[in-house]
Amino acid sequence: MQKQLTKGNVAIVKAAVLAGCRAFYGYPITPASEIAEAAALYLPRAGGVFVQAESEVAAINMLYGAAAAGVRSMTASSGPGISLMQEGFSYLAGAELPCVIADIMRGGPGLGNIAPEQSDYNQIVKGGGHGNYRTLVVAPDSVQEMADLTTWAFDLADRYRNPVVVLADGFIGQMMEPVEFAARATLPAAPGWAVRGDAETRKNMVTSLYLEPDILERHVRKLEEKYKQAERNEVRFESWRTEDAEIVLVGYGIVGRILKAAVELARARGMAVGLLRPITLFPFPTQQIRELAKHAKAFAVVELSTGQLVDDVRLALEGRAPVEFFSRVGGNAPSAEDVLAFVEHTFPGSLPQPVAVRQEELIHG
Amino acid sequence: MAIIGKPDRGSVEMNAEECKGCGLCLEACPPKVLHLAEGLNRYGYHPAIYAGVGCTGCGICFFVCPEPGGIRVFRLDAVAAA
Amino acid sequence: MASYTVTHQKARAFYDTYERKAELQNQTHYCPGCGHGIVSKLLAQAIDELGVQDRTVLISPVGCSVFGYYYFDVGNVQVAHGRAPAVATAVKRSRPESIVIGYQGDGDLAAIGTAEIIHAANRGEPITVIFVNNGIYGMTGGQMAPTTLLGRKTATSPLGRDAMNEGFPLHVCEMLNSLEAPVYIERVALGNNKQIMHAAKVVKRAVENQVKGLGFSFVEVLSPCPTIWKMQPVEAQRFVRDEMAAVFGLCNFRDRTKEAQARPARAASPALEDLPRLLDLGNGSGEDAVAACPPQELDLRIKVAGFGGQGVLMLGEVLAEAGLDAGYEVSWLPSYGPEMRSGTSNCHVRLANHAIDSPLVSRPNVLLALNEPSLRKFLPAVEEGGLVLYNGSEIPGDCVRSDLRMVALPFTQLADELGATKVGNIVMLGALLEATGILEQGRVVGALKRLVHPRFFELDLAALARGRGEFRESASDDYLWGV
């Protein structure tokens, strides 16, 4: 299909409907509101359901109901609303219900502001709700990926019977880029375990309650095994000019884009810099980062939060290489030039020798 | 009391093994033909039991009993009564 | 020999044996004399009599009735504390043919789930809600409920509930009765035979209303909790009859089942092939597909800035849309939020013949400043050799940079002359197109056609032409800026 200039928040909805999403339950919040607005327009057109819930708490529980009934469903919010939804995340994971939740991150804590941050990383990737569960997390860096990863998120959710979060920031949600949507719409049949209110599914049951310790342990082990399986099979990342990189920059979402520009600036200065951009935040590209440490001398993590992603990079490296950290928060984003300055300042040894620079100048006169 | 030769209008079957002995059926029974057994069932409750005669088949005990399968109520068939 | 026929026995809507229960699989987990057992029985009876067992989905709450799925041989969904009405809403909307029954206690429905029940009722969700009010938290061991009677001692009101400290017992039916949407609201009790038999009828009505496709039906059942109340079952029954019923009042608050309209069936879903069109996908221009190759080398990093209302974002969007149409890679990134409505507004636009790395423009090579503050704010970042268009009759003296090509034109005034201040942004766009020669006129016209209201289309075309003309006249012959 022809590329169409589309806003990130709208791309999510269009991709979701094409992927068979027929239910959206949400509550407005900047900078995610356009998702609910687009859903209010497009879900009914597709024969689906849109409800503006009384709160994020209600919205996530409506998602629980729709998922239990076997309908591909989604919601969207931002930091404060996601905090309220955490109860539901835990129940959804516990009851093994598939659904997709978009988190378009804004500044925090508290009311913070509505400008972009990446400070929901911990509450999404580490699980803000109670109990032994994980959410699978995909992190788009473009509007095209908003669409593509949303499509994938629905498949992942069904395959793992688990909530999947599309974790983006206000920049990605609000910006417009050309998107090529899936040429064909799909509508998977309701899964066999769903409670559809008919004779065929009368014996089906959805619950997260396992009163007997042994039975709950078995259930938790089953969930644990699913997450391990995801770690084996679903890791996605983008590796950009890392083959010969001495310094590997790590960042996700909009930061990945900025880092790409920074890599180009650094390369133009003769520095061997590359980029590792996690596309899945859980499962995390632990092995891939560890692999890069065989050649890279150092890593630098850049994020729009005060040190959340960096923990996972450090855990992945287990001390194999030094990890430096640079962040902006509050709605600020570093420019590619800022990142370059940080890299030059932090790794002075990686700058080309002054002699080489002079030769370069001579050649180009 | 039922008169011999004329059958009761109803009958009731108390599931003594599942009864928790709450006594609500005794209180509810209009002809007062239910009572708690002196002995205990396997759970350690004095279960409600039917005296054997005098049931009208009204079904009230069925509704007040909190156990879904605690009580079955029967009514005398019209043909047989004739 | 007299023969007898069974008239009352365990409802078919119950499982014969409760296999989901770990032990004692013929008996409920409820205490002797518990009202939940009775309410369950009335509900199962109603499901049987209405013949809807196959269609029923029971929403089990948190509290003593958390194990509804042990007993009811229907579709079962167990949910978080207080959220049954939200879950029920979505199950019903997902499966309109199903009979969705929410079953909640007083802590669940009237405390933690107050918002959910009020809004489900207010939306008139065509579901049935059974609210078991025993004035206490049973499962957690006897803490105060929102419906605990004044003076009653509980684990968390050890001196007795005091209105000054804990407020008054919450009257949920009365609250819901203040809403327009509910169809049926009644409070019943399990205080004696008569009350129980009436409750049976009311529970059945509440399910039947849903079978008929009517709206929200709600039954509150005043119910005994002998164990936590520390009463004998018969004494507890008396308490329900004499004390609770006196405080809450037994009443049919609402019966609009006669006036209520059955809900229309949802429209048939469209064919999957129609979805792209319904999602407004495809070539909106109705013209040929995008040019395969970008017409020229290009790396425009544009910053558009001004006050909210000056059309800053729209100017950027037209550029991006036209750029895409012309075969370039494009990105458009707005500042967003309250500043969209007042204060400053800006957006970052990139057009390139190669993949765009960062959509954030930190070193613009084009600055479109619609007012002076924006000029001052972003001018220092403009790359050497860049182009600045400024909305004013001249560049302020202290803003002149000799390493840039700077052009001042009173775009807003030019728009005023066209009769609409708001097209100042498009006049500026015309000047930019003239200055850079980057986009064919047709691409821009096509973008405008798709993006602006038809009412303003002609005006925008005039604005575009005016911008081009003014720039040509004002600029010297070196205006073709380095592309």
Coordinates of N, CA and C in Angstrom, one line a residue, chain A residues 209-340:
Chain A
L209 N -6.8 -16.5 40.2 CA -6.8 -17.0 41.6 C -6.5 -18.4 41.7
Y210 N -5.4 -18.7 42.4 CA -5.0 -20.1 42.7 C -4.7 -20.3 44.1
L211 N -5.7 -20.7 44.9 CA -5.7 -20.7 46.3 C -4.6 -21.6 46.9
E212 N -4.5 -22.8 46.3 CA -3.5 -23.8 46.8 C -2.1 -23.4 46.5
P213 N -1.2 -23.4 47.4 CA 0.2 -23.0 47.2 C 0.8 -23.8 46.0
D214 N 0.6 -25.1 46.0 CA 1.3 -25.9 45.0 C 0.7 -25.5 43.6
I215 N -0.5 -25.3 43.5 CA -1.2 -25.0 42.3 C -0.7 -23.6 41.8
L216 N -0.6 -22.6 42.7 CA -0.2 -21.3 42.3 C 1.3 -21.4 41.9
E217 N 2.1 -22.2 42.6 CA 3.5 -22.3 42.2 C 3.6 -22.8 40.8
R218 N 2.8 -23.8 40.5 CA 2.8 -24.4 39.2 C 2.4 -23.4 38.1
H219 N 1.4 -22.6 38.5 CA 1.0 -21.5 37.6 C 2.1 -20.5 37.3
V220 N 2.7 -20.0 38.4 CA 3.8 -19.0 38.3 C 5.0 -19.6 37.5
R221 N 5.3 -20.9 37.7 CA 6.4 -21.5 36.9 C 6.0 -21.5 35.5
K222 N 4.8 -21.8 35.2 CA 4.3 -21.8 33.8 C 4.5 -20.4 33.2
L223 N 4.1 -19.4 33.9 CA 4.3 -18.0 33.4 C 5.8 -17.8 33.2
E224 N 6.6 -18.2 34.2 CA 8.1 -18.0 34.1 C 8.7 -18.6 32.9
E225 N 8.2 -19.8 32.6 CA 8.7 -20.5 31.4 C 8.3 -19.8 30.1
K226 N 7.1 -19.2 30.1 CA 6.7 -18.4 28.9 C 7.7 -17.2 28.7
Y227 N 8.0 -16.6 29.8 CA 8.9 -15.4 29.7 C 10.3 -15.8 29.2
K228 N 10.7 -17.0 29.7 CA 12.0 -17.5 29.2 C 12.0 -17.8 27.8
Q229 N 10.8 -18.4 27.4 CA 10.6 -18.7 25.9 C 10.7 -17.4 25.1
A230 N 10.1 -16.3 25.6 CA 10.1 -15.1 24.9 C 11.5 -14.6 24.8
E231 N 12.3 -14.7 25.9 CA 13.7 -14.3 25.9 C 14.5 -15.1 24.9
R232 N 14.2 -16.3 24.7 CA 14.9 -17.1 23.7 C 14.5 -16.7 22.2
N233 N 13.2 -16.4 22.0 CA 12.7 -16.3 20.7 C 12.3 -14.9 20.2
E234 N 12.1 -14.0 21.0 CA 11.5 -12.7 20.5 C 12.3 -11.5 20.6
V235 N 13.6 -11.6 21.0 CA 14.4 -10.4 21.1 C 14.6 -9.7 19.7
R236 N 14.3 -8.4 19.7 CA 14.6 -7.7 18.5 C 15.4 -6.4 18.8
F237 N 16.3 -6.1 17.9 CA 17.1 -4.9 18.1 C 17.6 -4.4 16.8
E238 N 18.1 -3.2 16.8 CA 18.7 -2.7 15.6 C 20.2 -2.4 15.9
S239 N 21.1 -2.9 15.1 CA 22.5 -2.7 15.3 C 23.0 -1.8 14.1
W240 N 23.5 -0.7 14.4 CA 23.8 0.3 13.4 C 25.3 0.7 13.5
R241 N 26.0 0.3 12.5 CA 27.5 0.6 12.4 C 28.2 0.1 13.6
T242 N 27.9 -1.0 14.1 CA 28.6 -1.6 15.3 C 29.7 -2.5 15.0
E243 N 29.8 -2.9 13.7 CA 30.8 -3.9 13.3 C 32.2 -3.6 13.8
D244 N 32.6 -2.3 13.6 CA 33.9 -1.9 14.0 C 33.9 -0.9 15.1
A245 N 32.7 -0.8 15.8 CA 32.6 0.3 16.8 C 33.4 0.0 18.0
E246 N 34.1 1.1 18.4 CA 34.8 1.0 19.7 C 33.9 1.5 20.8
I247 N 33.0 2.4 20.5 CA 32.1 3.0 21.4 C 30.7 2.6 20.9
V248 N 29.9 1.9 21.7 CA 28.5 1.6 21.3 C 27.6 2.5 22.1
L249 N 26.8 3.2 21.4 CA 25.7 4.0 22.1 C 24.5 3.1 22.2
V250 N 23.8 3.2 23.3 CA 22.6 2.4 23.5 C 21.4 3.3 23.8
G251 N 20.3 3.2 23.1 CA 19.1 4.0 23.4 C 18.0 3.4 22.6
Y252 N 16.8 3.7 23.1 CA 15.6 3.2 22.4 C 14.6 4.3 22.1
G253 N 13.6 4.0 21.2 CA 12.6 5.0 20.9 C 13.2 6.2 20.2
I254 N 12.8 7.4 20.5 CA 13.2 8.6 19.8 C 14.7 8.8 20.0
V255 N 15.2 8.3 21.1 CA 16.7 8.5 21.4 C 17.5 7.7 20.4
G256 N 16.9 6.6 20.0 CA 17.6 5.8 18.9 C 17.8 6.6 17.7
R257 N 16.8 7.4 17.3 CA 17.0 8.2 16.1 C 18.0 9.3 16.3
I258 N 18.0 9.9 17.5 CA 19.0 11.0 17.8 C 20.4 10.4 17.8
L259 N 20.5 9.2 18.3 CA 21.8 8.5 18.4 C 22.3 8.2 17.0
K260 N 21.4 7.8 16.1 CA 21.8 7.5 14.8 C 22.5 8.8 14.1
A261 N 21.8 9.9 14.4 CA 22.4 11.1 13.8 C 23.8 11.4 14.5
A262 N 23.8 11.1 15.8 CA 25.1 11.3 16.5 C 26.2 10.4 16.0
V263 N 25.8 9.2 15.7 CA 26.8 8.2 15.1 C 27.4 8.8 13.8
E264 N 26.5 9.4 13.0 CA 27.0 10.0 11.7 C 27.9 11.1 12.0
L265 N 27.6 12.0 12.9 CA 28.5 13.1 13.3 C 29.8 12.6 13.8
A266 N 29.8 11.6 14.6 CA 31.0 11.0 15.2 C 31.9 10.4 14.1
R267 N 31.2 9.6 13.3 CA 31.9 8.9 12.2 C 32.6 10.0 11.3
A268 N 31.9 11.1 11.1 CA 32.5 12.2 10.2 C 33.7 12.7 10.9
R269 N 33.7 12.6 12.2 CA 34.9 13.1 12.9 C 36.0 12.0 13.1
G270 N 35.7 10.9 12.5 CA 36.7 9.8 12.5 C 36.6 8.9 13.7
M271 N 35.5 9.0 14.5 CA 35.4 8.2 15.7 C 34.6 6.9 15.4
A272 N 35.1 5.8 15.9 CA 34.4 4.5 15.6 C 33.3 4.3 16.6
V273 N 32.1 4.9 16.3 CA 31.0 4.8 17.1 C 29.8 4.1 16.4
G274 N 29.1 3.3 17.2 CA 27.9 2.6 16.6 C 26.7 2.7 17.6
L275 N 25.6 2.1 17.1 CA 24.4 2.2 17.9 C 23.8 0.8 18.1
L276 N 23.4 0.5 19.3 CA 22.6 -0.7 19.5 C 21.2 -0.1 20.1
R277 N 20.2 -0.4 19.3 CA 18.8 0.1 19.7 C 18.0 -1.1 20.1
P278 N 17.6 -1.3 21.3 CA 16.7 -2.4 21.6 C 15.3 -2.0 21.0
I279 N 14.8 -3.0 20.3 CA 13.4 -2.8 19.8 C 12.4 -3.5 20.8
T280 N 12.9 -4.7 21.4 CA 12.1 -5.2 22.5 C 12.9 -4.9 23.7
L281 N 12.1 -4.3 24.7 CA 12.8 -4.0 26.0 C 12.6 -5.1 27.0
F282 N 11.5 -5.9 26.9 CA 11.5 -7.2 27.5 C 10.8 -8.1 26.4
P283 N 11.5 -9.1 26.0 CA 12.8 -9.5 26.3 C 13.9 -8.5 25.9
F284 N 14.9 -8.4 26.7 CA 16.0 -7.4 26.4 C 17.1 -8.1 25.6
P285 N 17.7 -7.3 24.7 CA 18.8 -7.9 23.9 C 20.1 -8.1 24.7
T286 N 20.0 -8.8 25.8 CA 21.2 -9.0 26.6 C 22.4 -9.7 25.9
Q287 N 22.1 -10.8 25.2 CA 23.2 -11.5 24.5 C 23.9 -10.6 23.5
Q288 N 23.0 -9.8 22.8 CA 23.6 -9.0 21.7 C 24.5 -7.9 22.2
I289 N 24.1 -7.4 23.3 CA 25.0 -6.3 23.9 C 26.2 -7.0 24.4
R290 N 26.1 -8.1 25.1 CA 27.3 -8.8 25.6 C 28.3 -9.2 24.4
E291 N 27.7 -9.6 23.3 CA 28.5 -9.9 22.1 C 29.3 -8.7 21.7
L292 N 28.6 -7.5 21.7 CA 29.3 -6.3 21.2 C 30.5 -6.0 22.1
A293 N 30.4 -6.4 23.3 CA 31.5 -6.1 24.3 C 32.8 -6.8 23.9
K294 N 32.7 -7.8 23.0 CA 34.0 -8.5 22.6 C 34.9 -7.6 21.8
H295 N 34.3 -6.6 21.1 CA 35.1 -5.7 20.3 C 35.0 -4.2 20.9
A296 N 33.9 -3.9 21.4 CA 33.8 -2.5 21.8 C 34.5 -2.2 23.1
K297 N 35.1 -1.0 23.2 CA 35.8 -0.6 24.4 C 34.9 -0.1 25.5
A298 N 33.8 0.5 25.1 CA 33.0 1.1 26.1 C 31.6 1.3 25.5
F299 N 30.6 1.5 26.4 CA 29.2 1.7 26.0 C 28.8 3.0 26.6
A300 N 27.9 3.7 26.0 CA 27.2 4.9 26.5 C 25.7 4.8 26.3
V301 N 25.0 4.8 27.4 CA 23.6 4.7 27.4 C 23.0 6.1 27.4
V302 N 22.1 6.4 26.5 CA 21.4 7.7 26.5 C 19.9 7.5 26.6
E303 N 19.3 8.1 27.6 CA 17.8 8.0 27.8 C 17.2 9.2 28.3
L304 N 15.9 9.3 28.1 CA 15.2 10.5 28.6 C 14.6 10.1 30.0
S305 N 15.5 9.6 30.8 CA 15.1 9.3 32.2 C 16.4 9.2 33.0
T306 N 16.4 9.2 34.3 CA 17.6 9.4 35.0 C 18.3 8.1 35.3
G307 N 18.2 7.1 34.5 CA 19.0 5.9 34.7 C 18.1 4.7 34.9
Q308 N 17.3 4.3 33.9 CA 16.5 3.1 34.0 C 16.9 2.0 33.0
L309 N 17.0 2.4 31.7 CA 17.5 1.5 30.7 C 19.0 1.1 31.1
V310 N 19.7 2.0 31.6 CA 21.1 1.8 31.9 C 21.4 0.6 32.8
D311 N 20.4 0.4 33.7 CA 20.5 -0.8 34.6 C 20.6 -2.1 33.8
D312 N 19.7 -2.2 32.8 CA 19.7 -3.4 32.0 C 20.9 -3.6 31.2
V313 N 21.5 -2.5 30.7 CA 22.7 -2.6 29.9 C 23.8 -3.0 30.8
R314 N 23.9 -2.5 32.0 CA 24.9 -2.9 33.0 C 24.8 -4.4 33.3
L315 N 23.5 -4.8 33.5 CA 23.3 -6.2 33.8 C 23.7 -7.1 32.7
A316 N 23.5 -6.6 31.5 CA 23.8 -7.4 30.3 C 25.3 -7.5 30.2
L317 N 26.0 -6.5 30.5 CA 27.5 -6.5 30.3 C 28.2 -7.1 31.5
E318 N 27.6 -7.1 32.6 CA 28.2 -7.7 33.8 C 29.7 -7.3 34.0
G319 N 29.9 -6.1 33.8 CA 31.3 -5.6 34.0 C 32.3 -5.8 32.9
R320 N 31.8 -6.3 31.8 CA 32.7 -6.6 30.7 C 33.3 -5.3 30.0
A321 N 32.5 -4.2 30.1 CA 33.0 -3.0 29.5 C 32.4 -1.8 30.4
P322 N 33.1 -0.7 30.4 CA 32.6 0.4 31.1 C 31.3 1.0 30.5
V323 N 30.4 1.4 31.3 CA 29.1 2.0 30.8 C 29.0 3.4 31.3
E324 N 28.9 4.3 30.3 CA 28.7 5.7 30.7 C 27.3 6.1 30.4
F325 N 26.9 7.2 31.0 CA 25.4 7.5 31.0 C 25.2 9.0 30.8
F326 N 24.2 9.2 29.9 CA 23.9 10.6 29.6 C 22.3 10.7 29.5
S327 N 21.8 11.7 30.1 CA 20.3 11.8 30.1 C 19.8 13.2 30.0
R328 N 18.7 13.4 29.5 CA 17.9 14.6 29.6 C 16.5 14.2 30.0
V329 N 15.9 15.0 30.8 CA 14.5 14.7 31.3 C 13.7 16.0 31.3
G330 N 12.4 15.9 31.7 CA 11.6 17.0 31.9 C 10.9 17.4 30.6
G331 N 11.2 16.7 29.5 CA 10.6 17.0 28.2 C 11.7 17.5 27.3
N332 N 12.9 17.6 27.8 CA 14.1 17.9 27.0 C 14.6 16.7 26.3
A333 N 15.2 16.9 25.1 CA 15.9 15.8 24.5 C 17.2 16.3 24.1
P334 N 18.3 15.5 24.2 CA 19.6 15.9 23.7 C 19.6 16.0 22.2
S335 N 20.3 16.9 21.7 CA 20.5 17.0 20.2 C 21.6 16.0 19.9
A336 N 21.7 15.7 18.6 CA 22.8 14.8 18.2 C 24.1 15.5 18.5
E337 N 24.2 16.8 18.4 CA 25.4 17.5 18.7 C 25.7 17.4 20.2
D338 N 24.7 17.4 21.1 CA 24.9 17.2 22.5 C 25.5 15.9 22.8
V339 N 25.0 14.9 22.1 CA 25.5 13.5 22.3 C 26.9 13.4 21.9
L340 N 27.2 14.0 20.7 CA 28.6 14.0 20.2 C 29.5 14.6 21.2

